[in-house]
Structure formats: C-alpha cells, structure tokens
CSV table of C-alpha atoms in Angstrom, one decimal:
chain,number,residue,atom,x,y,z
A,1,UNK,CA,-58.7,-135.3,98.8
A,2,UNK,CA,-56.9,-138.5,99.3
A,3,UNK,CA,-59.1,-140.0,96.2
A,4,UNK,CA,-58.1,-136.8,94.3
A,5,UNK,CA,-54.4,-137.3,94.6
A,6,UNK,CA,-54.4,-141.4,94.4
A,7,UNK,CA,-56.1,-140.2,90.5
A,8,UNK,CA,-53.9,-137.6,90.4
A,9,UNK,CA,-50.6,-139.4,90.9
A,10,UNK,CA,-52.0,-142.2,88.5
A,11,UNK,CA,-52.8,-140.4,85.7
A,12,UNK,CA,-50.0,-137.6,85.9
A,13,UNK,CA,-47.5,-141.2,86.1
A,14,UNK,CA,-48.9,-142.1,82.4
A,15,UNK,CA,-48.7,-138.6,81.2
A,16,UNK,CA,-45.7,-138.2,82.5
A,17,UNK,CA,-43.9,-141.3,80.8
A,18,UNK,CA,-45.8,-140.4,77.5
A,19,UNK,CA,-44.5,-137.0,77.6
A,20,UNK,CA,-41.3,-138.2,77.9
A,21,UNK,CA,-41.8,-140.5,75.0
A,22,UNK,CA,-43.3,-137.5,73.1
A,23,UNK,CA,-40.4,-135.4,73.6
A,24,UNK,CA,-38.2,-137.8,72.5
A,25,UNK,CA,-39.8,-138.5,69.3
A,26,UNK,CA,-40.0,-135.1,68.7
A,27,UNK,CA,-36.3,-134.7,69.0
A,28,UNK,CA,-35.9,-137.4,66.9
A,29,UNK,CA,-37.1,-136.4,64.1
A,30,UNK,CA,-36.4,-132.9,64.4
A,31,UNK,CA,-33.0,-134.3,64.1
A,32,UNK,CA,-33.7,-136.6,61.1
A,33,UNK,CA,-35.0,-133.9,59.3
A,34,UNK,CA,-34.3,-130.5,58.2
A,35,UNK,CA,-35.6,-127.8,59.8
A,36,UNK,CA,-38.0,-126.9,57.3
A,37,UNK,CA,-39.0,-130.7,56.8
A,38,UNK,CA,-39.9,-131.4,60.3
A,39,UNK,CA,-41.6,-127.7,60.3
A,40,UNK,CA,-44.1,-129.7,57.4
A,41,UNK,CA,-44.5,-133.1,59.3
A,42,UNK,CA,-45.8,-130.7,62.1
A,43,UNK,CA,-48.2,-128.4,59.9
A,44,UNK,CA,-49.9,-131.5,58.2
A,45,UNK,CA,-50.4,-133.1,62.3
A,46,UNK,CA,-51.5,-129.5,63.2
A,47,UNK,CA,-54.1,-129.4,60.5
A,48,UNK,CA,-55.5,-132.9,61.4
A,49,UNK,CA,-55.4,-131.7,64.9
A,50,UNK,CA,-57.6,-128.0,64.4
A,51,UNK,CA,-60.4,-129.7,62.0
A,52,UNK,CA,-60.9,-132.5,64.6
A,53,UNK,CA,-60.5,-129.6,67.4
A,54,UNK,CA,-62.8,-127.4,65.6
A,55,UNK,CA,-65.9,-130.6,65.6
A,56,UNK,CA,-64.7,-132.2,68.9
A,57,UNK,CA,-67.5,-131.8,71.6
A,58,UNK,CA,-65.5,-133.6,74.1
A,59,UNK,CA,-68.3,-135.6,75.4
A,60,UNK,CA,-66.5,-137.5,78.3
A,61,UNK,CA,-67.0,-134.1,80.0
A,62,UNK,CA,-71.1,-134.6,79.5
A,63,UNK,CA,-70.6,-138.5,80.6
A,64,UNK,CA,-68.9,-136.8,83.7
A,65,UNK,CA,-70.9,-134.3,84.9
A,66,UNK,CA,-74.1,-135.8,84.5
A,67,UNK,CA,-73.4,-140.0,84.1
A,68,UNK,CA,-71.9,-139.6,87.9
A,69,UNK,CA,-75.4,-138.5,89.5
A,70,UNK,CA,-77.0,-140.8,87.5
A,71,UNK,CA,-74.8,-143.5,88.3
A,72,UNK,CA,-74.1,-143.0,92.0
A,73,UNK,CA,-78.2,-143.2,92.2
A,74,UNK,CA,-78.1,-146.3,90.9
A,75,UNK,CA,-80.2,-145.0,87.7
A,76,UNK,CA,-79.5,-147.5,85.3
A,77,UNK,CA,-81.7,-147.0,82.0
A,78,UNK,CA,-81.0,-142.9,82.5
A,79,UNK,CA,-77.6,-143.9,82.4
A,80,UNK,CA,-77.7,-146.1,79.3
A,81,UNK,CA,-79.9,-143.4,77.6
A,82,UNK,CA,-77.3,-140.6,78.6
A,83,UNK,CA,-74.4,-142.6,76.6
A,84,UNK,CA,-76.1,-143.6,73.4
A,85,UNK,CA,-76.4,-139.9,73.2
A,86,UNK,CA,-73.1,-139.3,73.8
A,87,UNK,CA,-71.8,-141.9,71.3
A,88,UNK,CA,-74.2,-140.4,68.7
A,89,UNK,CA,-72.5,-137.4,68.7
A,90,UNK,CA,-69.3,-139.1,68.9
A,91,UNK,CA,-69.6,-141.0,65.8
A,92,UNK,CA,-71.0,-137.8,64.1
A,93,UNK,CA,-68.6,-135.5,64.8
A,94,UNK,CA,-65.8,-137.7,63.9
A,95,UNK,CA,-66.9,-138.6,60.0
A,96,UNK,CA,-68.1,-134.9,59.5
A,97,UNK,CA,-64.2,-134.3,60.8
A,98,UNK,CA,-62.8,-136.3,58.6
A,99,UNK,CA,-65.2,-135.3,55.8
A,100,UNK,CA,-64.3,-131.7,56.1
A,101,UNK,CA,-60.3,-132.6,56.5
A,102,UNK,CA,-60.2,-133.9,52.9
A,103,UNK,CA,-62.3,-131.2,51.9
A,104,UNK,CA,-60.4,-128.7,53.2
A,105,UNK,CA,-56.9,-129.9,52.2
A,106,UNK,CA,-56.4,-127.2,49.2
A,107,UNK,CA,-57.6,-124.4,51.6
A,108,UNK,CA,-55.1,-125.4,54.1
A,109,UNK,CA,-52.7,-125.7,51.0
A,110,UNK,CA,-53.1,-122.2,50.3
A,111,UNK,CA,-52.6,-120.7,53.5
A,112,UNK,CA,-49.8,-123.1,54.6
A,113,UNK,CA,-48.4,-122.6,51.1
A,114,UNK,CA,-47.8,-126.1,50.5
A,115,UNK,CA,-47.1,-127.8,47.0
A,116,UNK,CA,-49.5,-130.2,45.2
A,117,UNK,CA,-47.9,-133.1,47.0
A,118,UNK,CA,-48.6,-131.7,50.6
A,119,UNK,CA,-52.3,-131.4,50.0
A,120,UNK,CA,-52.4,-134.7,48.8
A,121,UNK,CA,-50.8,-136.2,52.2
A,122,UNK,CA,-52.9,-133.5,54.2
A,123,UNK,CA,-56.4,-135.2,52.5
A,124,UNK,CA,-54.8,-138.6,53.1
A,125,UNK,CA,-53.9,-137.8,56.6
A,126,UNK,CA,-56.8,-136.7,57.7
A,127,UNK,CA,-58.3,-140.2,57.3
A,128,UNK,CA,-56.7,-140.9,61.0
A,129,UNK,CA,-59.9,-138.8,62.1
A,130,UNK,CA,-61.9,-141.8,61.8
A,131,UNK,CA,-60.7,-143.1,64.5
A,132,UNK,CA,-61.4,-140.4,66.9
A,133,UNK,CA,-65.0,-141.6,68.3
A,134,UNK,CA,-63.9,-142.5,71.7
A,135,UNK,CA,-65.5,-139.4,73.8
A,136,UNK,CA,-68.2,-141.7,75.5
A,137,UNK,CA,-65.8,-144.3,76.3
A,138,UNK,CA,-63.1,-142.2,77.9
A,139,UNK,CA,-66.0,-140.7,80.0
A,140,UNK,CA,-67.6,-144.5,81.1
A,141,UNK,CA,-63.3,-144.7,82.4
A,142,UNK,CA,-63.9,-141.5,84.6
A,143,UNK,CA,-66.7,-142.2,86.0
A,144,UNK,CA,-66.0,-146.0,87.3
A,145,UNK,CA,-62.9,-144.3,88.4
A,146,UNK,CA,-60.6,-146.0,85.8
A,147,UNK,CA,-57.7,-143.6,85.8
A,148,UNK,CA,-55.2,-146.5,85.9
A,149,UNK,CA,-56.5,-147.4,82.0
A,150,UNK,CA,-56.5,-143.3,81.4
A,151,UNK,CA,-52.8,-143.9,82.6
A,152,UNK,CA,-52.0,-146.7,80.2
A,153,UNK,CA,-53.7,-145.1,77.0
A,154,UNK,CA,-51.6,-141.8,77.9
A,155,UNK,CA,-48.6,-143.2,77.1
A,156,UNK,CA,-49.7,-146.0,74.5
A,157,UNK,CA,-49.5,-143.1,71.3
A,158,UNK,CA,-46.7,-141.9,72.2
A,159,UNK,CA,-44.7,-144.9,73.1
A,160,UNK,CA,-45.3,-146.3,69.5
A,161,UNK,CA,-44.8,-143.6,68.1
A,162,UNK,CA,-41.6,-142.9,69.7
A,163,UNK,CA,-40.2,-146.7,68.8
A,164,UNK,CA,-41.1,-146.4,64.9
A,165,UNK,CA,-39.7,-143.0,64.7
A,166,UNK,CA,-36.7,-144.2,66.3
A,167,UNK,CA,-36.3,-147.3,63.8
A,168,UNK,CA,-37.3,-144.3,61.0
A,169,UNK,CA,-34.3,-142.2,62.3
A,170,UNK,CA,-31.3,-145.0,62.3
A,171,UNK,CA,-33.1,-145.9,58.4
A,172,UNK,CA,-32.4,-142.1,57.5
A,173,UNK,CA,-35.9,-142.9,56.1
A,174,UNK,CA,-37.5,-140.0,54.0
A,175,UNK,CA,-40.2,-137.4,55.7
A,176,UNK,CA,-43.1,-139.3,53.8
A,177,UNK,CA,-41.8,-142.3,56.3
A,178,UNK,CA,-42.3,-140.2,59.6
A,179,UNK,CA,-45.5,-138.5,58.3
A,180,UNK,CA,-46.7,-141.8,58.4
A,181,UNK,CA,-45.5,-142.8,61.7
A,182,UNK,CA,-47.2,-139.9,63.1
A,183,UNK,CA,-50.3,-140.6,62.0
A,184,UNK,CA,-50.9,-144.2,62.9
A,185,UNK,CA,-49.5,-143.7,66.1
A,186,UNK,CA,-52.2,-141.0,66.8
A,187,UNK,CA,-55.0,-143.9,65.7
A,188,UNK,CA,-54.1,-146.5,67.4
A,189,UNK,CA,-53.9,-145.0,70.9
A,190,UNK,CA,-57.3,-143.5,70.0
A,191,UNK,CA,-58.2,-147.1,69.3
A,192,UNK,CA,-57.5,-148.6,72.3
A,193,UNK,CA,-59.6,-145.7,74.6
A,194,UNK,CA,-62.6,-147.2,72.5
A,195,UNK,CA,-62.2,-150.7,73.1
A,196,UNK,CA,-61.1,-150.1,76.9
A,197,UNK,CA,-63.9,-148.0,77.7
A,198,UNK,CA,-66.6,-150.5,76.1
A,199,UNK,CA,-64.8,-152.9,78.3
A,200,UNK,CA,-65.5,-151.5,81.1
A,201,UNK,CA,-69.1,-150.7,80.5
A,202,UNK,CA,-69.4,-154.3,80.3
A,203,UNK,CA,-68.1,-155.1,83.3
A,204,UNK,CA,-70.4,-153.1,85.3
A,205,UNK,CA,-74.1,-152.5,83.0
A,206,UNK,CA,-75.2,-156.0,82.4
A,207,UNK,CA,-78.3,-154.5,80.1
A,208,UNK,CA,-77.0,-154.2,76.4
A,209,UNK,CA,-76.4,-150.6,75.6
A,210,UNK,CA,-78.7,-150.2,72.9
A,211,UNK,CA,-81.6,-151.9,74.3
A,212,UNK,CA,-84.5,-150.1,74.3
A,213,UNK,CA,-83.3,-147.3,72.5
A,214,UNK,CA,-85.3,-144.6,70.8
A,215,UNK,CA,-84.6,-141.6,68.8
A,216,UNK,CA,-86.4,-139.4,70.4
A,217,UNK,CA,-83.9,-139.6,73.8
A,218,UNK,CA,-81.7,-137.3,71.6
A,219,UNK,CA,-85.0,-134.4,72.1
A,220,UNK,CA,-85.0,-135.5,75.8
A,221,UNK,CA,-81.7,-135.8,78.0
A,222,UNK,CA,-80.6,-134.7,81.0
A,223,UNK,CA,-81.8,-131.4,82.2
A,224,UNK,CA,-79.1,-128.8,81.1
A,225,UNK,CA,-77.5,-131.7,78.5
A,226,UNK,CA,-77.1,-130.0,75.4
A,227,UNK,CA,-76.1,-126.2,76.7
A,228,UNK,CA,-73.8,-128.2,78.7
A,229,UNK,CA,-72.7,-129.9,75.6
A,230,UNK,CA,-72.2,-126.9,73.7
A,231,UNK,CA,-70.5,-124.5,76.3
A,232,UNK,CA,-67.6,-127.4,76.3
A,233,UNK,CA,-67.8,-127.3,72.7
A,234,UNK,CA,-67.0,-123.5,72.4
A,235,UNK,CA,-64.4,-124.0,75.5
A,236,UNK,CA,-63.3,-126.7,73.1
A,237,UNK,CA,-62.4,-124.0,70.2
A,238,UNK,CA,-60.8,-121.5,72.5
A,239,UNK,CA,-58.5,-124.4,74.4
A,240,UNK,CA,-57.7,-125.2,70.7
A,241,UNK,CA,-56.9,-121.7,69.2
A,242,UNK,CA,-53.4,-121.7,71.9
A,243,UNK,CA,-52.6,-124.5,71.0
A,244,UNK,CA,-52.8,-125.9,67.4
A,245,UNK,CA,-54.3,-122.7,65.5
A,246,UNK,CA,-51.3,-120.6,67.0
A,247,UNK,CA,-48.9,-123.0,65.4
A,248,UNK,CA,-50.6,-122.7,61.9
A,249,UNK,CA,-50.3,-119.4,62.1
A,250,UNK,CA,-46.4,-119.0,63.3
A,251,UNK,CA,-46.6,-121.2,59.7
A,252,UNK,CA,-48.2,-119.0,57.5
A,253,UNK,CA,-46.2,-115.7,59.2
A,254,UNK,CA,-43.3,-117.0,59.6
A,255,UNK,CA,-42.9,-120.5,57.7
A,256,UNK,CA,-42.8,-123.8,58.1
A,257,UNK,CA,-39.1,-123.8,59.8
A,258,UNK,CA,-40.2,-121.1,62.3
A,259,UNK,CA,-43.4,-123.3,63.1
A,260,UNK,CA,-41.4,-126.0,63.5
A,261,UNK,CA,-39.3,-124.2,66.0
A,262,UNK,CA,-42.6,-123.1,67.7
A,263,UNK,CA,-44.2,-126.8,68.0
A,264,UNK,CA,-40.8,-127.7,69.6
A,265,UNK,CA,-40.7,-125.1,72.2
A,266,UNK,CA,-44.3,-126.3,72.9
A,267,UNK,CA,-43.3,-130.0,73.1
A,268,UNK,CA,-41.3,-129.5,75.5
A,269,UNK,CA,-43.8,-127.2,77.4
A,270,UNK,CA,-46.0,-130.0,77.9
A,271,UNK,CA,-43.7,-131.0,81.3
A,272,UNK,CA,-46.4,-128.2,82.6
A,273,UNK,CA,-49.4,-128.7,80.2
A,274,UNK,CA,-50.2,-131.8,80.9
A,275,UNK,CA,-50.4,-131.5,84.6
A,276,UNK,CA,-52.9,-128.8,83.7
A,277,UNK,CA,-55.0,-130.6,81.7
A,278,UNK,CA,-54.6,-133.6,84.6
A,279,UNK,CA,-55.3,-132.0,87.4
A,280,UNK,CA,-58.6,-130.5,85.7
A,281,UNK,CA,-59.6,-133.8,84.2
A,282,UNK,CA,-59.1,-135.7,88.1
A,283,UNK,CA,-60.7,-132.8,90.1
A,284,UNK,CA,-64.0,-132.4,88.1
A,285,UNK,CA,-65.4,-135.8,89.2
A,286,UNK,CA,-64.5,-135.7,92.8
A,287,UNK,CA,-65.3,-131.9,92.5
A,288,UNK,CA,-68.8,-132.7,91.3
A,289,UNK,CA,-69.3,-135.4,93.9
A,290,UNK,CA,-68.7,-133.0,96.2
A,291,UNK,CA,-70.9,-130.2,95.2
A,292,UNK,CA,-73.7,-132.8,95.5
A,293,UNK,CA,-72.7,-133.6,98.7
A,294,UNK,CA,-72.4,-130.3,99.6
A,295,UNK,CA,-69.1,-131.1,101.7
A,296,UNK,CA,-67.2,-127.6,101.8
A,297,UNK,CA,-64.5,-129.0,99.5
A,298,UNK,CA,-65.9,-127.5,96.3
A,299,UNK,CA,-63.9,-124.7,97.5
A,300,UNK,CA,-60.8,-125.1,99.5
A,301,UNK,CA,-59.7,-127.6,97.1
A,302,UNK,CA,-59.6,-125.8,94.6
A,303,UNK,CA,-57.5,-123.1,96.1
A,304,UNK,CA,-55.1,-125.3,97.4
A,305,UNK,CA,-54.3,-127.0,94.6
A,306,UNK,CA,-53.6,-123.9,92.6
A,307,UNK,CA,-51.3,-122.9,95.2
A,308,UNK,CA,-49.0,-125.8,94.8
A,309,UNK,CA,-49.5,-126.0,91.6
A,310,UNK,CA,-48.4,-122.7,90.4
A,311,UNK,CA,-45.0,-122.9,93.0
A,312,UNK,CA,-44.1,-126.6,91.1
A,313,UNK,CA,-44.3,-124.9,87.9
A,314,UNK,CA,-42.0,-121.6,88.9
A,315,UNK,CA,-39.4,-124.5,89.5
A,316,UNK,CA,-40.1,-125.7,86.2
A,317,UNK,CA,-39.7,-122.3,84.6
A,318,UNK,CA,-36.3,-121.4,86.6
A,319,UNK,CA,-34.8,-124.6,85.7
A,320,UNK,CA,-35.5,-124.1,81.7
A,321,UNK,CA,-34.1,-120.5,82.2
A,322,UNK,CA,-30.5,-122.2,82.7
A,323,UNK,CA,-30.7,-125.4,80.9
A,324,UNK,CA,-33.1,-124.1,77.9
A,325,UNK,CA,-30.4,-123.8,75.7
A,326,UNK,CA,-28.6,-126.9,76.3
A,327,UNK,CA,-31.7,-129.1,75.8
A,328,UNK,CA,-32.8,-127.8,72.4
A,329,UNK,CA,-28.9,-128.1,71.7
A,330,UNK,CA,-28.5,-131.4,71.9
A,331,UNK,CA,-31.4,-132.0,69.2
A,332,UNK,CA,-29.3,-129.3,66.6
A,333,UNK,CA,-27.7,-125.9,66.8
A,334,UNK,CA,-30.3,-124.9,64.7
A,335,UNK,CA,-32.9,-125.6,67.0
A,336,UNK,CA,-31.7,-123.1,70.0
A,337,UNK,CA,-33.3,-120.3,68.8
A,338,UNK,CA,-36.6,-121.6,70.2
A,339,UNK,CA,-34.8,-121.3,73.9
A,340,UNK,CA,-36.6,-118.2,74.7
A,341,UNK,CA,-39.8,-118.9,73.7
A,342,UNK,CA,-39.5,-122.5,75.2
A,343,UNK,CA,-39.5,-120.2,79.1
A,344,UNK,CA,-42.4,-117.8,78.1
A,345,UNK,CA,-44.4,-120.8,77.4
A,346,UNK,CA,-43.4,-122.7,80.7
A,347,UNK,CA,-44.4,-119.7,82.4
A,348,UNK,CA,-48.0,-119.1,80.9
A,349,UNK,CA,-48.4,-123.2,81.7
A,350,UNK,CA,-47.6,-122.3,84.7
A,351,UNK,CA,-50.6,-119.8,85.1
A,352,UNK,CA,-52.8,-122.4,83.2
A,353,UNK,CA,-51.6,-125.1,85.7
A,354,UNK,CA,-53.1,-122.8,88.6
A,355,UNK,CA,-55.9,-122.5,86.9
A,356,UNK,CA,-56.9,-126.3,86.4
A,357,UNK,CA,-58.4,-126.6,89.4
A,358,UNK,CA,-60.4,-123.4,89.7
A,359,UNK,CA,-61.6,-124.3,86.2
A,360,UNK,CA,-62.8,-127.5,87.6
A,361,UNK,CA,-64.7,-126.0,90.7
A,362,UNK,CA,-66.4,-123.5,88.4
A,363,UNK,CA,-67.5,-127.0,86.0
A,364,UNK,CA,-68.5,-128.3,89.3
A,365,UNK,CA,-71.0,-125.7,90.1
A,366,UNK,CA,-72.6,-125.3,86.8
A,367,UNK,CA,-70.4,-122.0,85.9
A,368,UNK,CA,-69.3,-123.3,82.2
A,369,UNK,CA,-70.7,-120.6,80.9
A,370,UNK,CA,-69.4,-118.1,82.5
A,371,UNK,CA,-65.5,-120.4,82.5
A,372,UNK,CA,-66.4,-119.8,78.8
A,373,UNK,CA,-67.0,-115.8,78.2
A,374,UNK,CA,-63.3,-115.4,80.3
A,375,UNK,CA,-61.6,-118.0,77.6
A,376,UNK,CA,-63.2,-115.8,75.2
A,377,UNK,CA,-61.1,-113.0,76.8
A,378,UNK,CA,-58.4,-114.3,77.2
A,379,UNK,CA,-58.0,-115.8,73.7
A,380,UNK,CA,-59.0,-112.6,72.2
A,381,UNK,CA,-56.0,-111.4,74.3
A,382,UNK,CA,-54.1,-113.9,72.8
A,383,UNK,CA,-54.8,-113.3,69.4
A,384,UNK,CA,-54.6,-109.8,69.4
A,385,UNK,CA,-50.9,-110.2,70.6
A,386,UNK,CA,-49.9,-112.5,68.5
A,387,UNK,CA,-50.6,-110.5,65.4
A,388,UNK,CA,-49.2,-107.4,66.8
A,389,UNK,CA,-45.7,-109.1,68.2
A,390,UNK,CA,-44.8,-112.2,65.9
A,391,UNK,CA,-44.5,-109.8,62.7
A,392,UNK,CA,-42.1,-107.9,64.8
A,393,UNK,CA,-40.6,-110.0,67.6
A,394,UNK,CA,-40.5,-113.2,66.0
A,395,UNK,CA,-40.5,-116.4,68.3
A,396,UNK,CA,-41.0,-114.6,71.1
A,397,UNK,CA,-44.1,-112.7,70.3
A,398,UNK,CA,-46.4,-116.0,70.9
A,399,UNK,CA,-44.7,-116.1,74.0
A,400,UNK,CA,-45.5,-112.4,75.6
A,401,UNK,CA,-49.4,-113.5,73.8
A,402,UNK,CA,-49.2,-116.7,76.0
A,403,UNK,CA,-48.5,-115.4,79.1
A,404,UNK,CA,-50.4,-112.4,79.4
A,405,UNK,CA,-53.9,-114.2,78.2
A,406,UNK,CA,-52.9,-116.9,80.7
A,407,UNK,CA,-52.5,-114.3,83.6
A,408,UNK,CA,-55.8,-113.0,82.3
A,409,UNK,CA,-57.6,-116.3,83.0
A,410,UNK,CA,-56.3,-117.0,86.3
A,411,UNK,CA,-57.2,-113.7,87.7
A,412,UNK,CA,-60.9,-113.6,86.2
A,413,UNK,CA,-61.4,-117.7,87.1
A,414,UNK,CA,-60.0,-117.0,91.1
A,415,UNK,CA,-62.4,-114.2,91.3
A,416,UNK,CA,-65.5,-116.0,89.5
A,417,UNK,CA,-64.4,-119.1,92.0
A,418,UNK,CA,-64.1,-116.9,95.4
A,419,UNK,CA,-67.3,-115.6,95.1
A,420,UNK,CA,-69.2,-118.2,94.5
A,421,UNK,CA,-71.3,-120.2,97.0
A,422,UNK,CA,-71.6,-124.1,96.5
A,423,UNK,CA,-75.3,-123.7,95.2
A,424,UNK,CA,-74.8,-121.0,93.6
C-alpha cells in the first residue's frame, strides 16, 4: 500500500500540474477566440483524438500485466520477445492511424460540416499521429517502476502548449496559429515517452532488443497475449466513445460553439478524470503483483480506495456547485452557460474515480473481459441518453448520459469485484 500511494502521489503531482496547465490553455484560447472558433480548434483535436482512439491498443497495459511476471522471474529473452511484439503493434497501429486520418478528413468534413479549408487542416493535422508509437515504452516505465518520468511527461504537453498559446494569445494571432500550437504540443510530449522509455530499457536489459528476433514470436506470445490485447482494445473504444466521440457529436447536434462549450466543461472536469485514470494506471501493477503473491490485498485495496476516492470527489462536485459560474466567467460571459453541465460531469468522474481501482482488481485477476461487457453497458447507456436528451435538454443532456452510465459501472464493477476470489 505504501508503494501504491508513493506512485500515486508521484504521478497524480504531474497530472495534477499538467491539468492545471491544460486548463489554462484552454482558457486561453477560448478567450482569444470566438466561441464558434475555439468550438473548430477543438473538433479538428477531437477528430485526431477518435481515429488514433479508434486504432490505439494501448499496449503498455499488455507490457504490464504480462512484462511484470516475466520480469520479476528474471526471464530475460521472454521479456525481450514480449516487447518487440508490443512495439510491432505500436508502429502499426500508429501509421494505419494516421493513414486513415487523412483519408477520412472529407467524411469528418461532412458530418462536422466544415468548409473546404477545415478538411484541409483536419488531413494536415492528423500527421501528429505519427508520433503516437510510444505504448511499449510507457509500459517498460511502469514496470521498472518509473512513475517519476510518467510524472514529468504528464505535464511536458501541456506545459508547452500552455506557453505558446499564451505567446499566441498576447499576438491576437489568428485560429490557424493555435491549431498549430495544439498540435505540436500533442507530438512532442508523445516524443519524449518514446525516447524516455527506450532509455530506461537500456539501463536495465543489457541484450540489444532486437537480437535474436523472429517473426514467428508474433504466432507465439504469452499465454492469453492477444485476447488480452484485444479486450483493452475494445475497452479502448468504449473509454473513448465518453470522451472524444461524445464531443463530436454535441458538434454535429448542436454545433461547433455548443461543442466548444462541452469540451470546456470537460476540461475542467479533468480535476477528477485524471485521478481516475491515475489511480487505475498505479494500482494495476502493484494489484497484479499481488495477485501473484496471493497476499489478500487484491481485495481490500481496492475497496478502500474507492471509498476515499468517491468522498474527495463529492468535495470536488460541491465546491463547483458554488464557484461553477464564476470560473467559466472569468474566461467570457459567454462561456457560463457550460456551468451546469461542468457539475453533472464532476459528478459522473466522481463515480468513474470510484471505480478506478475496482477496474484495476478485476485487470488484476484476469476479469477484462468481463470489465469489458459492463463498459459495453454502460456506454450503450450513455449513448442512448445522449440522443434522447441533447436534442431536447441541450448541454445538460450529456450530463444526465454521463452520470447515469457512470453509476451503472460502479455498481456492476463492485459486484463483479466482491465476488470474486483471488484465483478466480
């Protein structure tokens, strides 16, 4: 436990300062730009973000979960042969991405209902996918337990892009300027996890990675590899459906103003978010240590942690409740709208908060498939609601979506969690 908080503390620290700097760079330009303008600088992002989403198999999670035992045994070669795999897929993934980005940029047009000029800058944009090949290395990070460079690549992103928007905002410089900014921001921080994580492998595998490789390791990994592989992929598309598809959509029902409006409230929902995402990332080592070890903590840690969890972000949600209005005020009056919405959000992070660490357990025991068909549920849930409400509601019908698939997941992960024994 003590391990699990030290991580903790570490890695929340750097997502906590790069939220900051996110929020702030999001304010910035929200006040540079019109309403509608900053509404497009968030759609093209958006895009980028659901086609990488949509191919992202989030391999650290396969480097985790089976690089650890292998590892920990002192199983060198497996080891090796385990991450060549990963980075295969890595590199794979990320050019088909970016492929099907350009590709795609007159579909998204169409939908989004952008002019001429905004597909071009969505195909051009999307070349920032090439960069996004770093799953392998951000695993090799987790499982030296590296999460003071996790903590420093956080906030690396956001940091710069929070200085060049800045400089972009005193210029009054045009939209194309912070379109730009975005973008490269988003690269290099992706960058850096690449480089740092092949660092690191140096320091402790003095056999070159590659040696002795042979195509045929891709037909024989790990036991379990490749369903493991693709139940985080499908997990990957229902984590992503929330929280970029949604904002497409609040685009193409609403418009590009109201979407805007949308990804702010969301921004500033990360205060909760990211703890989620944190806790889940920092338990599921330890978590699977400990299922090994078959200590008892696969269990009551989990528990515990949601606990707490869930009562920090009630705070959270009370305190937006009275100063909701103010903050969005100070960005523009006609950003206040999004007050609401900005609450119902903090509260479903709240639920999703709870359930990082029963997520985890479940990872832990070799449950992702069942962690999966609940998503499935719950985004259904989601999706259902948001079609009904938005139409209707407006802002606040993504926020009633959010909170009720949210409450869905917690209650079918606790259960799935409490009735599980460690072997199961």
């Amino acid at each position: 436990m003590n391990r699990i908080l030290r991580n903790f503390g570490v890695v929340i620290r750097g997502r906590g300062i790069a939220g900051v700097f996110s929020v702030l760079a999001t304010g910035l330009m929200a006040n540079a730009l019109s309403p509608t303008e900053f509404g497009l600088v968030i759609l093209l992002h958006t895009y980028v973000m659901v086609v990488r989403g949509a191919l992202n198999f989030r391999t650290f999670e396969a480097v985790v979960r089976f690089g650890i035992p292998l590892n920990d045994s002192g199983n060198e070669k497996g080891f090796r042969s385990l991450l060549r795999s990963t980075i295969l897929i890595d590199v794979v993934s990320a050019l088909l991405a970016t492929i099907v980005g350009v590709a795609a940029a007159p579909l998204a047009g169409y939908f989004l209902h952008w002019d001429a000029e905004m597909v071009y800058w969505a195909a051009l944009y999307s070349l920032i996918m090439m960069s996004t090949a770093n799953g392998t290395p951000n695993g090799i990070l987790r499982v030296y337990d590296r999460f003071d460079a996790l903590g420093v690549q956080f906030t690396i992103a956001p940091a710069l892009r929070f200085g060049m928007v800045a400089v972009a905002w005193a210029m009054e410089a045009p939209m194309t300027v912070f379109m730009i900014v975005w973008g490269s921001a988003f690269a290099i921080g992706h960058l850096y996890m690449l480089v740092r994580g092949l660092i690191e492998l140096r320091a402790h595998v003095v056999t070159p990675l590659w040696s002795g490789f042979r195509w045929n390791e891709l037909k024989k990994p790990e036991v379990g590899f490749w369903n493991f592989v693709g139940v985080v992929y499908w997990q990957t598309g229902i984590d992503l459906l929330p929280k970029h598809v949604s904002v497409l959509l609040a685009g193409n029902l609403l418009g590009p103003a109201a979407a805007g409006l949308f990804r702010l409230a969301r921004e500033f929902s990360t205060v909760l978010t990211q703890p989620a995402v944190t806790l889940r990332e920092v338990l599921f080592p330890d978590l699977t240590r400990s299922f090994h070890a078959d200590d008892g903590g696969i269990h009551s840690i989990p528990f515990k942690t949601a606990v707490i969890a869930g009562l920090a972000g009630l705070v959270i949600v009370l305190f937006s409740v009275i100063a909701g209005d103010p903050m969005l005020g100070i960005i523009g009056p006609e950003y206040i709208p999004a007050a609401p919405l900005l609450t119902m959000l903090l509260l479903a992070a709240t639920f999703d908060l709870s359930c990082a660490s029963l997520r985890a357990a479940a990872y832990a025991m070799g449950r992702a498939s069942t962690i999966l068909k609940i998503h499935v549920a719950g985004i259904i849930t989601y999706l259902a609601l948001f079609f009904l409400l938005t139409p209707f509601t407006g802002l606040t019908g993504p926020g009633w979506a959010a909170i009720i698939a949210s409450l869905l997941a917690l209650g079918l992960t606790a259960r799935l969690v409490a009735g599980m024994s460690p072997k199961a």
